[in-house]
Amino acid sequence: MKNKRMTMTELANLIGVSQATVSRAINQPEKVKPEVREKIQYFIDKYKFIPNENAKTMRGVGSKILGFIVFSFSNYYYLDMIKYAEKAAREKGYSLLVMNSEKNAEFELDHIKMMLARNVEGILIAPVDEQNLDFLETTNVPFVALNEDFPGHNYVTTSLVEGGEIACQHLIDQGHKNIGYIGGDHKKYNPKLDGVKKKLKEYNLNFKSDFFIKVNTVTLSEEDIELVLKQRKLPCTAYVASNDEVACLFMKKINEFGYKIPEDIALVGFDNTIVSKLLNITSITQPTEAMVKAGIEMVLNKENIKKTLQLSPGIEIRSSSLK
């Protein structure tokens, strides 16, 4: 059987001071005499005492914990977000509780409820389902959506339309006229694809229906791309992928079908993760660290006014798109 966790009262009795003095030594050390503080710290270290954060919360003291629910641990982009979020939270004096929705709306809602039960002071979320954001609005916990724009909710994102434009402009500059897109079929809103189409229109270039290779980015698999390649010859000389993971699988499969990158087909990814760096794939860069920092500032501000922020992307040019 594990040893019972020592309480602050038990520690105080052991030292010979009041429980309030121990509490002040931990939370407001400047209000405790140095010699008393040193004695308390000695016993804290000796008995490996850990303050009960739940008890602090019940007394009206904030948990100093922020929650972060990410879309997927398998996508390196979200791992970068976690890294920056943990750093930014720590600098603000907060710990970060991270959960993975696994691209599943039900898991996402379960994680939200678990975080609320843990009394987190704010939630950052790279969301799967907008209905879960609607649920969060019914709570009194501030939250912000990251990497997606959801009108009516707090969000911080990169301008994905601008990212699509930048990717397309680069390919046009390389002499391509038939430029396609590989990604999910979001019927209501597909900003990266909208950006590609917008830029093509500026040059009086068409985006035909068969230029769009539709893949399920939630259950992404090689079979999605392979099925398209078996059905028809690729009509474009260049493609923009919705993220680096999609770009990687596309590159792998078209090589198996005899296409070469960039000789036959130019390719641009999205997010500039380690995947694009290792495979020399040109990729749209996002100001991920700035996005996460802005999101944390937003939830800690705890204002009732809805706030939105859209940052500008860039591009890292590599061999996959150069002639």
PDB file of C-alpha atoms in Angstrom:
ATOM      1  CA  MET A   1       0.000   0.000   0.000  1.00  0.00           C
ATOM      2  CA  LYS A   2       1.239   3.460  -0.887  1.00  0.00           C
ATOM      3  CA  ASN A   3       2.086   5.876   1.900  1.00  0.00           C
ATOM      4  CA  LYS A   4      -0.627   8.408   2.699  1.00  0.00           C
ATOM      5  CA  ARG A   5       0.095  11.860   1.327  1.00  0.00           C
ATOM      6  CA  MET A   6       1.113  14.267   4.107  1.00  0.00           C
ATOM      7  CA  THR A   7      -1.235  17.211   4.680  1.00  0.00           C
ATOM      8  CA  MET A   8      -0.131  20.771   5.284  1.00  0.00           C
ATOM      9  CA  THR A   9      -1.540  20.614   8.833  1.00  0.00           C
ATOM     10  CA  GLU A  10       0.523  17.505   9.606  1.00  0.00           C
ATOM     11  CA  LEU A  11       3.631  19.180   8.217  1.00  0.00           C
ATOM     12  CA  ALA A  12       2.979  22.290  10.303  1.00  0.00           C
ATOM     13  CA  ASN A  13       2.570  20.217  13.494  1.00  0.00           C
ATOM     14  CA  LEU A  14       5.818  18.419  12.728  1.00  0.00           C
ATOM     15  CA  ILE A  15       7.692  21.700  12.319  1.00  0.00           C
ATOM     16  CA  GLY A  16       5.989  23.421  15.252  1.00  0.00           C
ATOM     17  CA  VAL A  17       4.395  26.284  13.341  1.00  0.00           C
ATOM     18  CA  SER A  18       0.855  27.066  12.265  1.00  0.00           C
ATOM     19  CA  GLN A  19      -0.668  25.735   9.044  1.00  0.00           C
ATOM     20  CA  ALA A  20      -1.119  29.370   7.925  1.00  0.00           C
ATOM     21  CA  THR A  21       2.640  29.961   8.274  1.00  0.00           C
ATOM     22  CA  VAL A  22       3.445  26.957   6.076  1.00  0.00           C
ATOM     23  CA  SER A  23       0.917  28.185   3.514  1.00  0.00           C
ATOM     24  CA  ARG A  24       2.469  31.654   3.461  1.00  0.00           C
ATOM     25  CA  ALA A  25       5.978  30.183   3.137  1.00  0.00           C
ATOM     26  CA  ILE A  26       4.846  28.334   0.009  1.00  0.00           C
ATOM     27  CA  ASN A  27       2.584  30.935  -1.598  1.00  0.00           C
ATOM     28  CA  GLN A  28       3.882  34.243  -0.210  1.00  0.00           C
ATOM     29  CA  PRO A  29       7.445  33.569   0.965  1.00  0.00           C
ATOM     30  CA  GLU A  30       8.279  37.265   1.250  1.00  0.00           C
ATOM     31  CA  LYS A  31       5.854  37.474   4.201  1.00  0.00           C
ATOM     32  CA  VAL A  32       7.725  34.860   6.247  1.00  0.00           C
ATOM     33  CA  LYS A  33      10.970  35.459   8.155  1.00  0.00           C
ATOM     34  CA  PRO A  34      13.974  33.973   6.284  1.00  0.00           C
ATOM     35  CA  GLU A  35      14.974  31.642   9.149  1.00  0.00           C
ATOM     36  CA  VAL A  36      11.398  30.279   9.447  1.00  0.00           C
ATOM     37  CA  ARG A  37      11.121  29.934   5.696  1.00  0.00           C
ATOM     38  CA  GLU A  38      14.387  27.967   5.545  1.00  0.00           C
ATOM     39  CA  LYS A  39      13.232  25.628   8.328  1.00  0.00           C
ATOM     40  CA  ILE A  40       9.914  24.976   6.543  1.00  0.00           C
ATOM     41  CA  GLN A  41      11.691  24.371   3.239  1.00  0.00           C
ATOM     42  CA  TYR A  42      14.002  21.855   4.931  1.00  0.00           C
ATOM     43  CA  PHE A  43      11.028  19.784   6.114  1.00  0.00           C
ATOM     44  CA  ILE A  44       9.252  20.162   2.754  1.00  0.00           C
ATOM     45  CA  ASP A  45      12.316  18.699   1.041  1.00  0.00           C
ATOM     46  CA  LYS A  46      12.863  16.024   3.680  1.00  0.00           C
ATOM     47  CA  TYR A  47       9.306  14.677   3.523  1.00  0.00           C
ATOM     48  CA  LYS A  48       8.788  15.456  -0.170  1.00  0.00           C
ATOM     49  CA  PHE A  49       5.695  17.452   0.666  1.00  0.00           C
ATOM     50  CA  ILE A  50       3.472  18.445  -2.278  1.00  0.00           C
ATOM     51  CA  PRO A  51       0.768  21.104  -1.736  1.00  0.00           C
ATOM     52  CA  ASN A  52      -2.785  19.983  -2.520  1.00  0.00           C
ATOM     53  CA  GLU A  53      -3.802  22.085  -5.519  1.00  0.00           C
ATOM     54  CA  ASN A  54      -7.443  20.954  -5.310  1.00  0.00           C
ATOM     55  CA  ALA A  55      -7.646  22.217  -1.757  1.00  0.00           C
ATOM     56  CA  LYS A  56      -6.248  25.562  -2.855  1.00  0.00           C
ATOM     57  CA  THR A  57      -8.898  25.773  -5.571  1.00  0.00           C
ATOM     58  CA  MET A  58     -11.684  25.030  -3.078  1.00  0.00           C
ATOM     59  CA  ARG A  59     -10.452  27.920  -0.956  1.00  0.00           C
ATOM     60  CA  GLY A  60     -10.877  30.241  -3.939  1.00  0.00           C
ATOM     61  CA  VAL A  61      -7.248  30.175  -5.027  1.00  0.00           C
ATOM     62  CA  GLY A  62      -6.830  29.575  -8.754  1.00  0.00           C
ATOM     63  CA  SER A  63      -5.508  26.208  -9.895  1.00  0.00           C
ATOM     64  CA  LYS A  64      -2.808  27.902 -12.009  1.00  0.00           C
ATOM     65  CA  ILE A  65      -3.490  25.245 -14.661  1.00  0.00           C
ATOM     66  CA  LEU A  66      -4.386  25.827 -18.303  1.00  0.00           C
ATOM     67  CA  GLY A  67      -5.837  23.092 -20.471  1.00  0.00           C
ATOM     68  CA  PHE A  68      -4.795  22.422 -24.058  1.00  0.00           C
ATOM     69  CA  ILE A  69      -6.754  20.029 -26.279  1.00  0.00           C
ATOM     70  CA  VAL A  70      -4.997  19.296 -29.559  1.00  0.00           C
ATOM     71  CA  PHE A  71      -6.290  17.759 -32.753  1.00  0.00           C
ATOM     72  CA  SER A  72      -3.671  15.021 -33.052  1.00  0.00           C
ATOM     73  CA  PHE A  73      -0.369  13.918 -31.555  1.00  0.00           C
ATOM     74  CA  SER A  74       0.573  12.310 -34.890  1.00  0.00           C
ATOM     75  CA  ASN A  75       0.825  15.657 -36.668  1.00  0.00           C
ATOM     76  CA  TYR A  76       4.112  17.385 -35.875  1.00  0.00           C
ATOM     77  CA  TYR A  77       2.462  20.786 -36.196  1.00  0.00           C
ATOM     78  CA  TYR A  78       0.425  20.186 -33.042  1.00  0.00           C
ATOM     79  CA  LEU A  79       3.498  18.933 -31.183  1.00  0.00           C
ATOM     80  CA  ASP A  80       5.121  22.283 -31.971  1.00  0.00           C
ATOM     81  CA  MET A  81       2.032  24.034 -30.606  1.00  0.00           C
ATOM     82  CA  ILE A  82       2.285  22.047 -27.363  1.00  0.00           C
ATOM     83  CA  LYS A  83       5.959  22.955 -26.990  1.00  0.00           C
ATOM     84  CA  TYR A  84       5.277  26.673 -27.371  1.00  0.00           C
ATOM     85  CA  ALA A  85       2.161  26.542 -25.178  1.00  0.00           C
ATOM     86  CA  GLU A  86       3.997  24.844 -22.308  1.00  0.00           C
ATOM     87  CA  LYS A  87       6.769  27.439 -22.482  1.00  0.00           C
ATOM     88  CA  ALA A  88       4.374  30.409 -22.623  1.00  0.00           C
ATOM     89  CA  ALA A  89       2.219  29.031 -19.794  1.00  0.00           C
ATOM     90  CA  ARG A  90       5.265  28.408 -17.598  1.00  0.00           C
ATOM     91  CA  GLU A  91       6.435  31.983 -18.150  1.00  0.00           C
ATOM     92  CA  LYS A  92       3.061  33.147 -16.854  1.00  0.00           C
ATOM     93  CA  GLY A  93       3.322  30.901 -13.788  1.00  0.00           C
ATOM     94  CA  TYR A  94       0.909  28.243 -15.066  1.00  0.00           C
ATOM     95  CA  SER A  95       1.125  24.517 -15.686  1.00  0.00           C
ATOM     96  CA  LEU A  96      -0.284  22.996 -18.865  1.00  0.00           C
ATOM     97  CA  LEU A  97      -2.621  19.997 -18.954  1.00  0.00           C
ATOM     98  CA  VAL A  98      -2.539  18.510 -22.483  1.00  0.00           C
ATOM     99  CA  MET A  99      -5.075  16.084 -23.976  1.00  0.00           C
ATOM    100  CA  ASN A 100      -5.411  14.616 -27.468  1.00  0.00           C
ATOM    101  CA  SER A 101      -8.835  14.542 -29.126  1.00  0.00           C
ATOM    102  CA  GLU A 102      -7.540  12.058 -31.723  1.00  0.00           C
ATOM    103  CA  LYS A 103      -9.644  13.973 -34.288  1.00  0.00           C
ATOM    104  CA  ASN A 104     -12.760  12.675 -32.499  1.00  0.00           C
ATOM    105  CA  ALA A 105     -15.548  15.057 -31.440  1.00  0.00           C
ATOM    106  CA  GLU A 106     -16.748  12.786 -28.602  1.00  0.00           C
ATOM    107  CA  PHE A 107     -13.249  12.459 -27.161  1.00  0.00           C
ATOM    108  CA  GLU A 108     -12.889  16.214 -27.425  1.00  0.00           C
ATOM    109  CA  LEU A 109     -16.060  16.809 -25.386  1.00  0.00           C
ATOM    110  CA  ASP A 110     -14.970  14.255 -22.777  1.00  0.00           C
ATOM    111  CA  HIS A 111     -11.627  16.023 -22.448  1.00  0.00           C
ATOM    112  CA  ILE A 112     -13.350  19.390 -22.041  1.00  0.00           C
ATOM    113  CA  LYS A 113     -15.464  18.000 -19.201  1.00  0.00           C
ATOM    114  CA  MET A 114     -12.403  16.428 -17.537  1.00  0.00           C
ATOM    115  CA  MET A 115     -10.562  19.738 -17.699  1.00  0.00           C
ATOM    116  CA  LEU A 116     -13.505  21.564 -16.187  1.00  0.00           C
ATOM    117  CA  ALA A 117     -13.521  18.991 -13.368  1.00  0.00           C
ATOM    118  CA  ARG A 118      -9.824  19.746 -12.809  1.00  0.00           C
ATOM    119  CA  ASN A 119     -10.691  23.445 -12.388  1.00  0.00           C
ATOM    120  CA  VAL A 120      -8.462  24.675 -15.185  1.00  0.00           C
ATOM    121  CA  GLU A 121      -8.413  28.467 -15.423  1.00  0.00           C
ATOM    122  CA  GLY A 122      -8.615  28.520 -19.205  1.00  0.00           C
ATOM    123  CA  ILE A 123      -8.665  26.206 -22.217  1.00  0.00           C
ATOM    124  CA  LEU A 124      -6.782  26.396 -25.495  1.00  0.00           C
ATOM    125  CA  ILE A 125      -8.253  24.116 -28.131  1.00  0.00           C
ATOM    126  CA  ALA A 126      -7.404  23.115 -31.683  1.00  0.00           C
ATOM    127  CA  PRO A 127     -10.993  22.055 -32.266  1.00  0.00           C
ATOM    128  CA  VAL A 128     -12.616  19.143 -34.030  1.00  0.00           C
ATOM    129  CA  ASP A 129     -16.274  20.101 -33.599  1.00  0.00           C
ATOM    130  CA  GLU A 130     -17.828  23.565 -33.356  1.00  0.00           C
ATOM    131  CA  GLN A 131     -20.629  22.214 -31.153  1.00  0.00           C
ATOM    132  CA  ASN A 132     -18.023  21.578 -28.475  1.00  0.00           C
ATOM    133  CA  LEU A 133     -17.098  25.254 -28.629  1.00  0.00           C
ATOM    134  CA  ASP A 134     -20.784  26.074 -28.190  1.00  0.00           C
ATOM    135  CA  PHE A 135     -20.738  23.890 -25.060  1.00  0.00           C
ATOM    136  CA  LEU A 136     -17.709  25.752 -23.724  1.00  0.00           C
ATOM    137  CA  GLU A 137     -19.612  29.022 -24.150  1.00  0.00           C
ATOM    138  CA  THR A 138     -22.119  27.755 -21.557  1.00  0.00           C
ATOM    139  CA  THR A 139     -19.366  27.479 -18.933  1.00  0.00           C
ATOM    140  CA  ASN A 140     -17.577  30.319 -17.166  1.00  0.00           C
ATOM    141  CA  VAL A 141     -14.132  29.107 -18.222  1.00  0.00           C
ATOM    142  CA  PRO A 142     -12.418  31.323 -20.817  1.00  0.00           C
ATOM    143  CA  PHE A 143     -11.218  29.532 -23.941  1.00  0.00           C
ATOM    144  CA  VAL A 144      -9.730  30.226 -27.334  1.00  0.00           C
ATOM    145  CA  ALA A 145      -9.731  28.185 -30.551  1.00  0.00           C
ATOM    146  CA  LEU A 146      -6.339  27.930 -32.226  1.00  0.00           C
ATOM    147  CA  ASN A 147      -5.497  27.426 -35.902  1.00  0.00           C
ATOM    148  CA  GLU A 148      -9.137  27.683 -36.992  1.00  0.00           C
ATOM    149  CA  ASP A 149     -11.409  30.699 -37.298  1.00  0.00           C
ATOM    150  CA  PHE A 150     -14.819  30.208 -35.716  1.00  0.00           C
ATOM    151  CA  PRO A 151     -16.983  33.349 -35.903  1.00  0.00           C
ATOM    152  CA  GLY A 152     -18.785  33.909 -32.607  1.00  0.00           C
ATOM    153  CA  HIS A 153     -15.952  32.438 -30.537  1.00  0.00           C
ATOM    154  CA  ASN A 154     -12.528  33.629 -29.426  1.00  0.00           C
ATOM    155  CA  TYR A 155      -9.927  32.416 -31.899  1.00  0.00           C
ATOM    156  CA  VAL A 156      -6.358  32.996 -33.018  1.00  0.00           C
ATOM    157  CA  THR A 157      -5.307  31.670 -36.381  1.00  0.00           C
ATOM    158  CA  THR A 158      -3.047  32.189 -39.343  1.00  0.00           C
ATOM    159  CA  SER A 159      -4.738  33.585 -42.452  1.00  0.00           C
ATOM    160  CA  LEU A 160      -5.152  30.285 -44.272  1.00  0.00           C
ATOM    161  CA  VAL A 161      -6.583  32.057 -47.312  1.00  0.00           C
ATOM    162  CA  GLU A 162      -3.384  34.090 -47.505  1.00  0.00           C
ATOM    163  CA  GLY A 163      -1.387  30.886 -47.104  1.00  0.00           C
ATOM    164  CA  GLY A 164      -3.148  29.366 -50.107  1.00  0.00           C
ATOM    165  CA  GLU A 165      -2.467  32.517 -52.095  1.00  0.00           C
ATOM    166  CA  ILE A 166       1.238  32.492 -51.207  1.00  0.00           C
ATOM    167  CA  ALA A 167       1.597  28.830 -52.164  1.00  0.00           C
ATOM    168  CA  CYS A 168      -0.180  29.367 -55.474  1.00  0.00           C
ATOM    169  CA  GLN A 169       1.772  32.524 -56.275  1.00  0.00           C
ATOM    170  CA  HIS A 170       5.042  30.662 -55.801  1.00  0.00           C
ATOM    171  CA  LEU A 171       3.941  27.923 -58.199  1.00  0.00           C
ATOM    172  CA  ILE A 172       2.776  30.482 -60.754  1.00  0.00           C
ATOM    173  CA  ASP A 173       6.166  32.184 -60.480  1.00  0.00           C
ATOM    174  CA  GLN A 174       7.700  28.810 -61.339  1.00  0.00           C
ATOM    175  CA  GLY A 175       5.720  28.783 -64.575  1.00  0.00           C
ATOM    176  CA  HIS A 176       2.832  26.505 -63.606  1.00  0.00           C
ATOM    177  CA  LYS A 177      -0.671  27.160 -64.925  1.00  0.00           C
ATOM    178  CA  ASN A 178      -2.539  23.994 -63.950  1.00  0.00           C
ATOM    179  CA  ILE A 179      -2.328  24.025 -60.164  1.00  0.00           C
ATOM    180  CA  GLY A 180      -4.272  21.545 -58.042  1.00  0.00           C
ATOM    181  CA  TYR A 181      -5.093  21.049 -54.388  1.00  0.00           C
ATOM    182  CA  ILE A 182      -4.975  17.983 -52.117  1.00  0.00           C
ATOM    183  CA  GLY A 183      -7.004  18.113 -48.934  1.00  0.00           C
ATOM    184  CA  GLY A 184     -10.316  17.659 -47.168  1.00  0.00           C
ATOM    185  CA  ASP A 185     -13.637  18.481 -48.755  1.00  0.00           C
ATOM    186  CA  HIS A 186     -14.968  21.102 -46.339  1.00  0.00           C
ATOM    187  CA  LYS A 187     -18.168  22.076 -48.093  1.00  0.00           C
ATOM    188  CA  LYS A 188     -18.881  25.241 -46.108  1.00  0.00           C
ATOM    189  CA  TYR A 189     -15.401  26.669 -45.740  1.00  0.00           C
ATOM    190  CA  ASN A 190     -12.062  25.637 -47.189  1.00  0.00           C
ATOM    191  CA  PRO A 191      -9.763  28.655 -46.749  1.00  0.00           C
ATOM    192  CA  LYS A 192      -6.532  27.169 -48.127  1.00  0.00           C
ATOM    193  CA  LEU A 193      -8.289  26.057 -51.300  1.00  0.00           C
ATOM    194  CA  ASP A 194     -10.101  29.405 -51.477  1.00  0.00           C
ATOM    195  CA  GLY A 195      -6.717  31.126 -51.423  1.00  0.00           C
ATOM    196  CA  VAL A 196      -5.441  28.968 -54.288  1.00  0.00           C
ATOM    197  CA  LYS A 197      -8.546  29.716 -56.358  1.00  0.00           C
ATOM    198  CA  LYS A 198      -8.368  33.428 -55.583  1.00  0.00           C
ATOM    199  CA  LYS A 199      -4.779  33.694 -56.785  1.00  0.00           C
ATOM    200  CA  LEU A 200      -5.476  31.674 -59.948  1.00  0.00           C
ATOM    201  CA  LYS A 201      -8.355  34.007 -60.761  1.00  0.00           C
ATOM    202  CA  GLU A 202      -6.017  37.013 -60.566  1.00  0.00           C
ATOM    203  CA  TYR A 203      -4.022  35.453 -63.421  1.00  0.00           C
ATOM    204  CA  ASN A 204      -7.129  34.383 -65.388  1.00  0.00           C
ATOM    205  CA  LEU A 205      -6.291  30.748 -64.697  1.00  0.00           C
ATOM    206  CA  ASN A 206      -8.980  28.140 -64.056  1.00  0.00           C
ATOM    207  CA  PHE A 207      -9.368  25.677 -61.224  1.00  0.00           C
ATOM    208  CA  LYS A 208     -11.229  22.695 -62.653  1.00  0.00           C
ATOM    209  CA  SER A 209     -13.114  20.185 -60.535  1.00  0.00           C
ATOM    210  CA  ASP A 210     -10.646  17.378 -61.274  1.00  0.00           C
ATOM    211  CA  PHE A 211      -7.807  19.570 -59.991  1.00  0.00           C
ATOM    212  CA  PHE A 212      -9.058  18.825 -56.454  1.00  0.00           C
ATOM    213  CA  ILE A 213      -7.766  15.555 -54.972  1.00  0.00           C
ATOM    214  CA  LYS A 214     -10.119  14.955 -52.051  1.00  0.00           C
ATOM    215  CA  VAL A 215      -8.749  13.069 -49.068  1.00  0.00           C
ATOM    216  CA  ASN A 216     -10.144  12.578 -45.590  1.00  0.00           C
ATOM    217  CA  THR A 217      -7.666  14.500 -43.446  1.00  0.00           C
ATOM    218  CA  VAL A 218      -9.194  13.052 -40.261  1.00  0.00           C
ATOM    219  CA  THR A 219      -8.676   9.383 -41.241  1.00  0.00           C
ATOM    220  CA  LEU A 220      -5.810  10.128 -43.610  1.00  0.00           C
ATOM    221  CA  SER A 221      -4.386   7.106 -45.427  1.00  0.00           C
ATOM    222  CA  GLU A 222      -2.285   6.277 -48.467  1.00  0.00           C
ATOM    223  CA  GLU A 223      -5.270   4.447 -49.967  1.00  0.00           C
ATOM    224  CA  ASP A 224      -7.134   7.735 -50.486  1.00  0.00           C
ATOM    225  CA  ILE A 225      -4.398   9.040 -52.764  1.00  0.00           C
ATOM    226  CA  GLU A 226      -3.731   5.681 -54.398  1.00  0.00           C
ATOM    227  CA  LEU A 227      -7.392   5.378 -55.390  1.00  0.00           C
ATOM    228  CA  VAL A 228      -7.246   8.711 -57.230  1.00  0.00           C
ATOM    229  CA  LEU A 229      -4.036   7.777 -59.029  1.00  0.00           C
ATOM    230  CA  LYS A 230      -5.540   4.477 -60.189  1.00  0.00           C
ATOM    231  CA  GLN A 231      -8.623   6.195 -61.578  1.00  0.00           C
ATOM    232  CA  ARG A 232      -7.024   8.904 -63.672  1.00  0.00           C
ATOM    233  CA  LYS A 233      -3.878  10.621 -64.838  1.00  0.00           C
ATOM    234  CA  LEU A 234      -2.967  13.687 -62.797  1.00  0.00           C
ATOM    235  CA  PRO A 235      -4.124  16.785 -64.721  1.00  0.00           C
ATOM    236  CA  CYS A 236      -1.845  19.307 -62.982  1.00  0.00           C
ATOM    237  CA  THR A 237       1.868  20.044 -63.007  1.00  0.00           C
ATOM    238  CA  ALA A 238       1.774  21.404 -59.458  1.00  0.00           C
ATOM    239  CA  TYR A 239      -0.194  20.779 -56.261  1.00  0.00           C
ATOM    240  CA  VAL A 240      -0.726  22.515 -52.929  1.00  0.00           C
ATOM    241  CA  ALA A 241      -1.286  20.084 -50.035  1.00  0.00           C
ATOM    242  CA  SER A 242      -3.435  21.046 -47.050  1.00  0.00           C
ATOM    243  CA  ASN A 243      -0.649  20.068 -44.630  1.00  0.00           C
ATOM    244  CA  ASP A 244       2.810  18.483 -44.592  1.00  0.00           C
ATOM    245  CA  GLU A 245       1.408  15.079 -43.628  1.00  0.00           C
ATOM    246  CA  VAL A 246      -0.759  15.065 -46.768  1.00  0.00           C
ATOM    247  CA  ALA A 247       2.188  16.308 -48.840  1.00  0.00           C
ATOM    248  CA  CYS A 248       4.384  13.482 -47.527  1.00  0.00           C
ATOM    249  CA  LEU A 249       1.880  10.760 -48.418  1.00  0.00           C
ATOM    250  CA  PHE A 250       1.218  12.319 -51.813  1.00  0.00           C
ATOM    251  CA  MET A 251       4.933  12.411 -52.580  1.00  0.00           C
ATOM    252  CA  LYS A 252       5.307   8.759 -51.589  1.00  0.00           C
ATOM    253  CA  LYS A 253       2.385   7.496 -53.657  1.00  0.00           C
ATOM    254  CA  ILE A 254       3.075   9.429 -56.863  1.00  0.00           C
ATOM    255  CA  ASN A 255       6.664   8.196 -56.812  1.00  0.00           C
ATOM    256  CA  GLU A 256       5.247   4.660 -56.790  1.00  0.00           C
ATOM    257  CA  PHE A 257       3.185   5.571 -59.867  1.00  0.00           C
ATOM    258  CA  GLY A 258       6.215   6.829 -61.795  1.00  0.00           C
ATOM    259  CA  TYR A 259       5.968  10.590 -61.198  1.00  0.00           C
ATOM    260  CA  LYS A 260       8.999  12.526 -60.022  1.00  0.00           C
ATOM    261  CA  ILE A 261       9.086  15.605 -57.806  1.00  0.00           C
ATOM    262  CA  PRO A 262       9.802  18.292 -58.882  1.00  0.00           C
ATOM    263  CA  GLU A 263      10.573  17.166 -62.456  1.00  0.00           C
ATOM    264  CA  ASP A 264       7.004  16.052 -63.250  1.00  0.00           C
ATOM    265  CA  ILE A 265       5.026  17.636 -60.451  1.00  0.00           C
ATOM    266  CA  ALA A 266       5.859  20.521 -58.114  1.00  0.00           C
ATOM    267  CA  LEU A 267       4.603  20.275 -54.544  1.00  0.00           C
ATOM    268  CA  VAL A 268       3.959  22.745 -51.715  1.00  0.00           C
ATOM    269  CA  GLY A 269       2.945  21.640 -48.219  1.00  0.00           C
ATOM    270  CA  PHE A 270       1.529  23.532 -45.262  1.00  0.00           C
ATOM    271  CA  ASP A 271       2.794  24.126 -41.679  1.00  0.00           C
ATOM    272  CA  ASN A 272       6.568  23.780 -42.280  1.00  0.00           C
ATOM    273  CA  THR A 273       6.947  20.898 -39.838  1.00  0.00           C
ATOM    274  CA  ILE A 274       9.953  18.621 -39.470  1.00  0.00           C
ATOM    275  CA  VAL A 275       8.364  16.399 -42.152  1.00  0.00           C
ATOM    276  CA  SER A 276       8.765  19.070 -44.833  1.00  0.00           C
ATOM    277  CA  LYS A 277      12.256  19.894 -43.617  1.00  0.00           C
ATOM    278  CA  LEU A 278      13.450  16.281 -43.813  1.00  0.00           C
ATOM    279  CA  LEU A 279      11.871  15.645 -47.227  1.00  0.00           C
ATOM    280  CA  ASN A 280      12.801  19.032 -48.714  1.00  0.00           C
ATOM    281  CA  ILE A 281       9.180  19.985 -49.337  1.00  0.00           C
ATOM    282  CA  THR A 282       8.405  23.648 -49.860  1.00  0.00           C
ATOM    283  CA  SER A 283       5.908  24.586 -47.150  1.00  0.00           C
ATOM    284  CA  ILE A 284       3.803  27.469 -45.895  1.00  0.00           C
ATOM    285  CA  THR A 285       5.104  28.683 -42.547  1.00  0.00           C
ATOM    286  CA  GLN A 286       2.841  29.687 -39.687  1.00  0.00           C
ATOM    287  CA  PRO A 287       3.753  31.958 -36.751  1.00  0.00           C
ATOM    288  CA  THR A 288       2.893  29.126 -34.360  1.00  0.00           C
ATOM    289  CA  GLU A 289       4.645  30.509 -31.293  1.00  0.00           C
ATOM    290  CA  ALA A 290       3.034  33.937 -31.707  1.00  0.00           C
ATOM    291  CA  MET A 291      -0.357  32.267 -32.206  1.00  0.00           C
ATOM    292  CA  VAL A 292      -0.080  30.253 -28.993  1.00  0.00           C
ATOM    293  CA  LYS A 293       1.197  33.201 -26.942  1.00  0.00           C
ATOM    294  CA  ALA A 294      -1.679  35.353 -28.160  1.00  0.00           C
ATOM    295  CA  GLY A 295      -4.128  32.594 -27.272  1.00  0.00           C
ATOM    296  CA  ILE A 296      -2.791  32.316 -23.730  1.00  0.00           C
ATOM    297  CA  GLU A 297      -2.977  36.089 -23.278  1.00  0.00           C
ATOM    298  CA  MET A 298      -6.572  35.937 -24.481  1.00  0.00           C
ATOM    299  CA  VAL A 299      -7.713  33.289 -21.971  1.00  0.00           C
ATOM    300  CA  LEU A 300      -5.852  34.905 -19.073  1.00  0.00           C
ATOM    301  CA  ASN A 301      -7.393  38.283 -19.867  1.00  0.00           C
ATOM    302  CA  LYS A 302     -10.822  36.789 -19.038  1.00  0.00           C
ATOM    303  CA  GLU A 303     -12.814  39.493 -20.804  1.00  0.00           C
ATOM    304  CA  ASN A 304     -16.351  38.799 -21.975  1.00  0.00           C
ATOM    305  CA  ILE A 305     -15.740  40.600 -25.268  1.00  0.00           C
ATOM    306  CA  LYS A 306     -15.162  38.184 -28.151  1.00  0.00           C
ATOM    307  CA  LYS A 307     -11.708  38.570 -29.662  1.00  0.00           C
ATOM    308  CA  THR A 308     -10.249  37.308 -32.904  1.00  0.00           C
ATOM    309  CA  LEU A 309      -6.742  37.547 -34.269  1.00  0.00           C
ATOM    310  CA  GLN A 310      -5.456  36.520 -37.671  1.00  0.00           C
ATOM    311  CA  LEU A 311      -1.704  36.344 -38.282  1.00  0.00           C
ATOM    312  CA  SER A 312       0.110  36.310 -41.616  1.00  0.00           C
ATOM    313  CA  PRO A 313       1.926  33.217 -42.950  1.00  0.00           C
ATOM    314  CA  GLY A 314       5.112  32.951 -45.000  1.00  0.00           C
ATOM    315  CA  ILE A 315       6.788  30.342 -47.172  1.00  0.00           C
ATOM    316  CA  GLU A 316       9.936  28.222 -46.889  1.00  0.00           C
ATOM    317  CA  ILE A 317      11.038  27.331 -50.402  1.00  0.00           C
ATOM    318  CA  ARG A 318      12.757  23.991 -50.932  1.00  0.00           C
ATOM    319  CA  SER A 319      13.531  21.669 -53.823  1.00  0.00           C
ATOM    320  CA  SER A 320      10.057  20.094 -54.166  1.00  0.00           C
ATOM    321  CA  SER A 321       8.705  23.117 -56.018  1.00  0.00           C
ATOM    322  CA  LEU A 322      11.731  24.391 -57.941  1.00  0.00           C
ATOM    323  CA  LYS A 323      12.407  23.695 -61.583  1.00  0.00           C
TER     324      LYS A 323
END
